[in-house]
Short mmCIF file of C-alpha atoms and ligand atoms in Angstrom, two decimals:
data_model
loop_
_atom_site.label_atom_id
_atom_site.label_comp_id
_atom_site.label_asym_id
_atom_site.label_seq_id
_atom_site.Cartn_x
_atom_site.Cartn_y
_atom_site.Cartn_z
CA ALA A 270 0.05 0.06 -0.03
CA ALA A 271 1.11 3.43 -0.58
CA GLU A 272 1.86 5.39 2.62
CA ALA A 273 -0.84 7.67 4.09
CA VAL A 274 0.19 11.19 4.70
CA LYS A 275 0.29 12.31 8.45
CA THR A 276 -2.08 15.14 9.29
CA LEU A 277 -2.18 17.84 12.00
CA ASP A 278 -5.89 18.21 12.89
CA GLY A 279 -7.42 21.26 14.60
CA TRP A 280 -10.88 22.54 15.46
CA TYR A 281 -13.98 20.56 14.60
CA CYS A 282 -16.09 22.29 11.90
CA LEU A 283 -19.79 22.37 11.03
CA HIS A 284 -21.01 23.96 7.92
CA ASP A 285 -24.93 24.51 8.27
CA MET A 286 -27.04 25.70 5.44
CA ARG A 287 -30.55 26.90 6.09
CA THR A 288 -33.41 28.53 4.00
CA VAL A 289 -35.67 31.12 5.51
CA ASP A 290 -39.35 30.31 5.39
CA TRP A 291 -40.39 33.84 4.49
CA THR A 292 -44.00 32.91 4.26
CA SER A 293 -44.36 31.89 8.11
CA TRP A 294 -41.75 34.62 9.03
CA LYS A 295 -44.06 37.28 7.40
CA MET A 296 -47.10 35.68 9.24
CA ALA A 297 -45.50 35.78 12.50
CA SER A 298 -46.33 38.84 14.69
CA ARG A 299 -44.10 41.61 15.03
CA GLU A 300 -43.34 40.78 18.60
CA ASP A 301 -42.50 37.18 17.82
CA ARG A 302 -39.99 38.35 15.00
CA ASP A 303 -38.41 40.73 17.24
CA GLU A 304 -38.01 38.17 20.06
CA ALA A 305 -36.51 35.77 17.49
CA ILE A 306 -34.13 38.31 16.31
CA GLN A 307 -33.08 39.49 19.71
CA GLU A 308 -32.46 35.93 20.87
CA PHE A 309 -30.55 34.98 17.91
CA LYS A 310 -28.34 38.15 18.35
CA GLN A 311 -27.70 37.00 21.97
CA LEU A 312 -26.55 33.65 20.58
CA LEU A 313 -24.22 35.33 18.27
CA THR A 314 -22.84 37.48 21.25
CA ASP A 315 -22.23 34.19 23.11
CA TRP A 316 -20.35 32.72 20.22
CA GLU A 317 -18.26 35.96 19.97
CA GLU A 318 -17.30 35.62 23.65
CA VAL A 319 -16.05 32.04 22.69
CA GLU A 320 -14.29 33.51 19.76
CA GLN A 321 -12.63 36.21 21.83
CA ALA A 322 -11.35 33.50 24.30
CA GLU A 323 -9.94 31.62 21.20
CA ASN A 324 -12.14 28.45 22.05
CA GLY A 325 -13.75 28.42 18.58
CA SER A 326 -14.76 30.77 15.82
CA HIS A 327 -17.77 31.20 13.51
CA VAL A 328 -19.05 33.19 10.52
CA LEU A 329 -22.65 33.81 8.94
CA TYR A 330 -23.06 34.22 5.14
CA GLN A 331 -26.08 35.09 3.03
CA VAL A 332 -26.21 32.48 0.24
CA LEU A 333 -27.19 33.31 -3.30
CA GLY A 334 -29.54 30.99 -5.23
CA HIS A 335 -32.10 28.46 -4.05
CA LYS A 336 -29.77 26.05 -2.38
CA ALA A 337 -29.83 27.92 0.91
CA ASP A 338 -30.38 31.52 2.39
CA MET A 339 -27.93 31.40 5.41
CA MET A 340 -24.59 29.56 5.71
CA PHE A 341 -22.93 29.23 8.99
CA MET A 342 -19.43 27.99 9.58
CA ILE A 343 -18.75 26.99 13.05
CA LEU A 344 -15.52 25.77 14.70
CA ARG A 345 -15.16 24.09 18.23
CA PRO A 346 -12.55 22.14 19.98
CA SER A 347 -14.59 19.03 20.22
CA LEU A 348 -17.52 17.38 18.32
CA ASN A 349 -19.31 17.49 21.64
CA GLU A 350 -19.04 21.42 21.72
CA LEU A 351 -20.04 21.64 18.27
CA THR A 352 -23.07 19.57 18.78
CA ASP A 353 -24.07 22.00 21.76
CA VAL A 354 -23.84 24.86 19.48
CA GLU A 355 -26.02 23.25 16.79
CA THR A 356 -28.53 22.16 19.30
CA ALA A 357 -28.81 25.48 20.96
CA PHE A 358 -29.36 27.19 17.66
CA ASN A 359 -32.03 24.44 16.74
CA LYS A 360 -33.94 25.37 20.03
CA SER A 361 -33.95 29.06 19.24
CA LYS A 362 -37.07 30.77 17.95
CA LEU A 363 -35.46 31.86 14.74
CA ALA A 364 -34.71 28.28 13.87
CA GLU A 365 -38.41 27.61 13.80
CA PHE A 366 -38.60 29.84 10.64
CA LEU A 367 -35.53 28.03 8.98
CA GLN A 368 -35.28 24.79 7.07
CA PRO A 369 -32.11 22.82 7.36
CA VAL A 370 -31.03 22.11 3.74
CA TYR A 371 -27.40 21.11 4.01
CA SER A 372 -24.66 20.48 6.50
CA TYR A 373 -21.07 19.19 6.60
CA VAL A 374 -18.98 17.92 9.37
CA SER A 375 -15.24 18.00 9.27
CA VAL A 376 -12.07 18.92 11.10
CA VAL A 377 -9.50 21.54 10.11
CA GLU A 378 -6.53 19.72 8.54
CA MET A 379 -3.03 20.36 7.55
CA SER A 380 -1.31 17.46 5.71
CA GLN A 381 2.24 17.13 6.24
CA TYR A 382 3.53 16.43 2.73
CA SER A 383 6.36 18.93 2.93
CA GLY A 384 8.37 18.58 6.03
CA ASN A 385 7.16 18.24 9.68
CA ALA A 386 5.19 21.19 10.82
CA SER A 387 4.91 21.32 14.53
CA ALA A 388 1.53 22.02 16.35
CA ASP A 389 3.66 24.19 18.83
CA ASP A 390 4.62 26.49 16.11
CA PRO A 391 2.30 29.63 16.45
CA LYS A 392 2.03 29.81 12.54
CA VAL A 393 0.82 26.26 12.51
CA ARG A 394 -1.61 26.94 15.40
CA ASP A 395 -3.10 29.83 13.60
CA ARG A 396 -3.91 27.44 10.79
CA LEU A 397 -5.30 24.79 12.86
CA TYR A 398 -7.32 26.98 15.25
CA PRO A 399 -8.17 29.86 12.92
CA ILE A 400 -10.26 32.88 13.76
CA LEU A 401 -12.41 33.00 10.63
CA PRO A 402 -12.03 36.02 8.42
CA LYS A 403 -15.16 38.09 8.10
CA TRP A 404 -14.37 38.98 4.50
CA GLU A 405 -17.18 39.88 2.08
CA HIS A 406 -17.52 36.63 0.18
CA MET A 407 -17.30 32.97 1.16
CA CYS A 408 -17.49 29.76 -0.99
CA PHE A 409 -17.84 26.17 0.29
CA TYR A 410 -17.80 22.94 -1.55
CA PRO A 411 -16.92 19.37 -0.54
CA MET A 412 -14.54 17.36 -2.71
CA ASP A 413 -13.01 13.71 -3.10
CA LYS A 414 -9.89 12.59 -4.68
CA ARG A 415 -10.71 10.19 -7.54
CA ARG A 416 -10.08 6.46 -7.33
CA GLU A 417 -10.90 5.06 -10.75
CA GLY A 418 -8.76 2.84 -12.91
CA GLU A 419 -5.65 4.43 -13.81
CA GLU A 420 -6.68 7.57 -11.99
CA ASN A 421 -6.49 6.47 -8.38
CA TRP A 422 -4.98 9.15 -5.82
CA TYR A 423 -4.85 6.44 -3.16
CA SER A 424 -2.45 4.14 -4.98
CA LEU A 425 0.03 7.04 -5.92
CA SER A 426 3.18 6.92 -3.93
CA PHE A 427 3.74 9.63 -1.30
CA LYS A 428 6.30 11.34 -3.36
CA GLU A 429 3.99 11.47 -6.41
CA ARG A 430 1.31 12.96 -4.29
CA ALA A 431 3.81 15.45 -2.51
CA GLY A 432 4.76 16.71 -5.98
CA LEU A 433 1.39 17.22 -7.21
CA LEU A 434 0.44 19.04 -4.12
CA TYR A 435 3.50 21.27 -4.47
CA GLU A 436 2.36 22.33 -7.83
CA HIS A 437 -1.13 22.92 -6.36
CA SER A 438 0.24 25.15 -3.73
CA LYS A 439 2.15 27.24 -6.13
CA THR A 440 -1.15 28.05 -7.88
CA GLY A 441 -2.65 28.73 -4.44
CA ARG A 442 -0.09 31.00 -3.23
CA GLN A 443 -0.52 33.44 -6.17
CA TYR A 444 -3.90 34.32 -4.57
CA SER A 445 -2.14 35.03 -1.15
CA GLY A 446 -3.93 38.06 0.42
CA ASN A 447 -6.91 37.87 -2.02
CA VAL A 448 -8.23 34.42 -1.02
CA LYS A 449 -7.93 32.52 2.25
CA GLN A 450 -8.50 28.92 2.10
CA ILE A 451 -9.34 26.45 5.01
CA ILE A 452 -9.16 22.79 4.14
CA THR A 453 -11.16 20.59 6.51
CA GLY A 454 -10.87 16.81 6.44
CA SER A 455 -13.98 14.65 6.61
CA PHE A 456 -12.98 11.06 6.32
CA GLY A 457 -15.23 9.07 8.45
CA PHE A 458 -17.44 12.19 9.21
CA ASP A 459 -19.19 13.14 6.09
CA ASP A 460 -19.96 12.00 2.44
CA TRP A 461 -17.04 13.63 0.82
CA GLU A 462 -13.35 13.42 1.85
CA TRP A 463 -12.57 17.19 2.36
CA GLY A 464 -14.40 20.33 2.74
CA VAL A 465 -13.03 23.45 0.93
CA THR A 466 -13.81 26.89 2.45
CA LEU A 467 -12.67 30.00 0.64
CA PHE A 468 -12.93 33.63 1.73
CA ALA A 469 -12.34 36.75 -0.50
CA HIS A 470 -12.87 40.36 -0.58
CA ASP A 471 -13.67 40.18 -4.31
CA ALA A 472 -15.96 37.46 -5.61
CA LEU A 473 -14.13 37.14 -8.88
CA GLN A 474 -11.07 36.02 -7.11
CA LEU A 475 -12.93 32.91 -5.95
CA LYS A 476 -13.90 32.06 -9.66
CA LYS A 477 -10.28 32.68 -10.83
CA LEU A 478 -8.75 30.54 -8.23
CA VAL A 479 -11.07 27.61 -8.50
CA TYR A 480 -10.84 27.79 -12.39
CA GLU A 481 -6.94 28.14 -12.41
CA MET A 482 -6.67 25.21 -10.17
CA ARG A 483 -8.81 22.98 -12.44
CA PHE A 484 -5.75 22.85 -14.58
CA ASP A 485 -3.26 21.76 -11.89
CA GLU A 486 -2.82 18.06 -12.43
CA VAL A 487 -3.99 17.23 -8.98
CA SER A 488 -7.42 18.84 -9.77
CA ALA A 489 -7.60 17.93 -13.46
CA LYS A 490 -6.91 14.17 -12.91
CA TYR A 491 -7.97 13.58 -9.43
CA GLY A 492 -10.39 16.10 -8.24
CA GLU A 493 -14.15 15.35 -7.86
CA PHE A 494 -16.39 18.18 -6.58
CA GLY A 495 -19.72 18.33 -4.74
CA THR A 496 -22.24 21.27 -4.47
CA PHE A 497 -21.08 24.76 -4.29
CA PHE A 498 -22.37 27.32 -2.03
CA VAL A 499 -21.49 31.04 -2.39
CA GLY A 500 -22.45 33.96 -0.18
CA ASN A 501 -22.02 37.53 1.18
CA HIS A 502 -20.94 38.30 4.86
CA LEU A 503 -23.94 38.91 7.16
CA ALA A 504 -22.88 40.61 10.19
CA LYS A 505 -24.79 40.84 13.51
CA ASP A 506 -25.75 44.35 12.93
CA GLY A 507 -26.99 43.56 9.32
CA LEU A 508 -29.55 41.07 10.62
CA ASP A 509 -32.36 43.57 11.25
CA THR A 510 -32.17 44.88 7.82
CA TYR A 511 -31.86 41.14 6.37
CA LEU A 512 -34.83 39.95 8.39
CA HIS A 513 -37.13 42.93 8.00
CA VAL A 514 -40.35 42.25 6.23
O1 76R B 826 -0.82 23.63 3.51
C1 76R B 826 -0.31 24.31 2.70
O2 76R B 826 -0.39 25.49 2.56
C2 76R B 826 0.81 23.74 2.00
C3 76R B 826 0.30 23.58 0.55
C4 76R B 826 -1.08 22.94 0.38
C5 76R B 826 -1.44 21.71 0.70
C6 76R B 826 -0.66 20.57 1.30
C7 76R B 826 -2.17 23.68 -0.20
C8 76R B 826 -2.03 25.21 -0.52
N1 76R B 826 -3.08 22.96 -0.25
C9 76R B 826 -2.92 21.73 0.22
C10 76R B 826 -3.71 20.52 0.49
MN1 76R B 826 -4.95 23.18 -1.11
N2 76R B 826 -6.75 23.73 -2.01
C11 76R B 826 -7.65 22.84 -2.38
C12 76R B 826 -8.80 23.55 -3.15
O3 76R B 826 -11.03 23.34 -6.38
C13 76R B 826 -10.06 22.56 -6.44
O4 76R B 826 -9.39 22.38 -7.39
C14 76R B 826 -9.37 22.10 -4.96
C15 76R B 826 -9.89 22.84 -3.83
C16 76R B 826 -8.43 24.75 -3.15
C17 76R B 826 -9.13 25.91 -3.91
C18 76R B 826 -7.33 24.92 -2.51
C19 76R B 826 -6.60 26.16 -2.33
N3 76R B 826 -5.68 21.28 -0.87
C20 76R B 826 -4.89 20.49 -0.07
C21 76R B 826 -5.84 19.24 0.12
C22 76R B 826 -5.37 17.95 0.79
C23 76R B 826 -4.70 17.02 -0.07
C24 76R B 826 -4.25 15.84 0.63
O5 76R B 826 -4.00 15.87 1.72
O6 76R B 826 -4.24 14.78 -0.06
C25 76R B 826 -6.95 19.63 -0.63
C26 76R B 826 -8.14 18.61 -0.80
C27 76R B 826 -6.80 20.88 -1.18
C28 76R B 826 -7.76 21.42 -1.91
N4 76R B 826 -4.36 25.21 -1.37
C29 76R B 826 -3.20 25.78 -1.10
C30 76R B 826 -5.22 26.20 -1.77
C31 76R B 826 -4.52 27.54 -1.66
C32 76R B 826 -4.99 28.92 -2.07
C33 76R B 826 -3.26 27.25 -1.40
C34 76R B 826 -2.06 28.09 -0.96
C35 76R B 826 -2.07 28.72 0.43
C36 76R B 826 -1.10 29.66 0.67
O7 76R B 826 0.13 29.21 0.75
O8 76R B 826 -1.36 30.88 0.86
#
């Protein structure tokens, strides 16, 4: 067998997509809507405190298209804490007006193809336990590495895979400062092998990076992709406007 790469793993991650049931939201009384918004803001304030204490992080984006309306990405030190966040949110009043449409469970991952990064290195810690950027745009999609006939990532040698990922990282680094990527591993946790989360100030940078990477051998030959979600940052103080009917 080819040798599996060692990984460093950080915070656990939940991507949670919901659509808003605008019909029942409009039918609710003004008091009920206000109460739902206030309670949700309090939940976000609680999560902000967790983030300030560097015990996790979260972001909320407003999704375009019919796949979802809201996209949460939440990071916590354990699956248990992640479940607690999910459950608290599900019990909230706002959640009564939201339909869960997609979710993805994974853990922040750094693969160790080039040298041995140490989890004690502050730079490595920032990668494994990231405070998520609140940039204007976010994109999420899950992916696999193909295993079909001659094109089987899992039968390539360590050296071949490391070489292909080195080429991949050269493309990626050209977007440094414009796109921030977080790779999360989901072997054993969810339906695909990795989650890809990208943040950008300019939405076009997301398209350009993903397009350019399609030509890197690792993506061209071995990449298989799931559903894409793209959205705009939704800050706590933008919620009243977003939910105003
Ligand atoms: O960790 C590192 O930064 C070292 C280099 C690196 C690795 C090992 C790296 C850099 N990636 C690595 C691993 Mn990546 N990445 C993706 C996608 O759409 C596609 O074609 C693929 C989705 C994007 C957009 C992206 C971006 N990368 C991985 C792995 C794990 C492979 C394994 O372990 O087998 C996957 C699935 C994956 C997928 N990658 C970068 C980027 C960017 C922008 C960089 C440069 C980061 C920087 O140095 O600033």
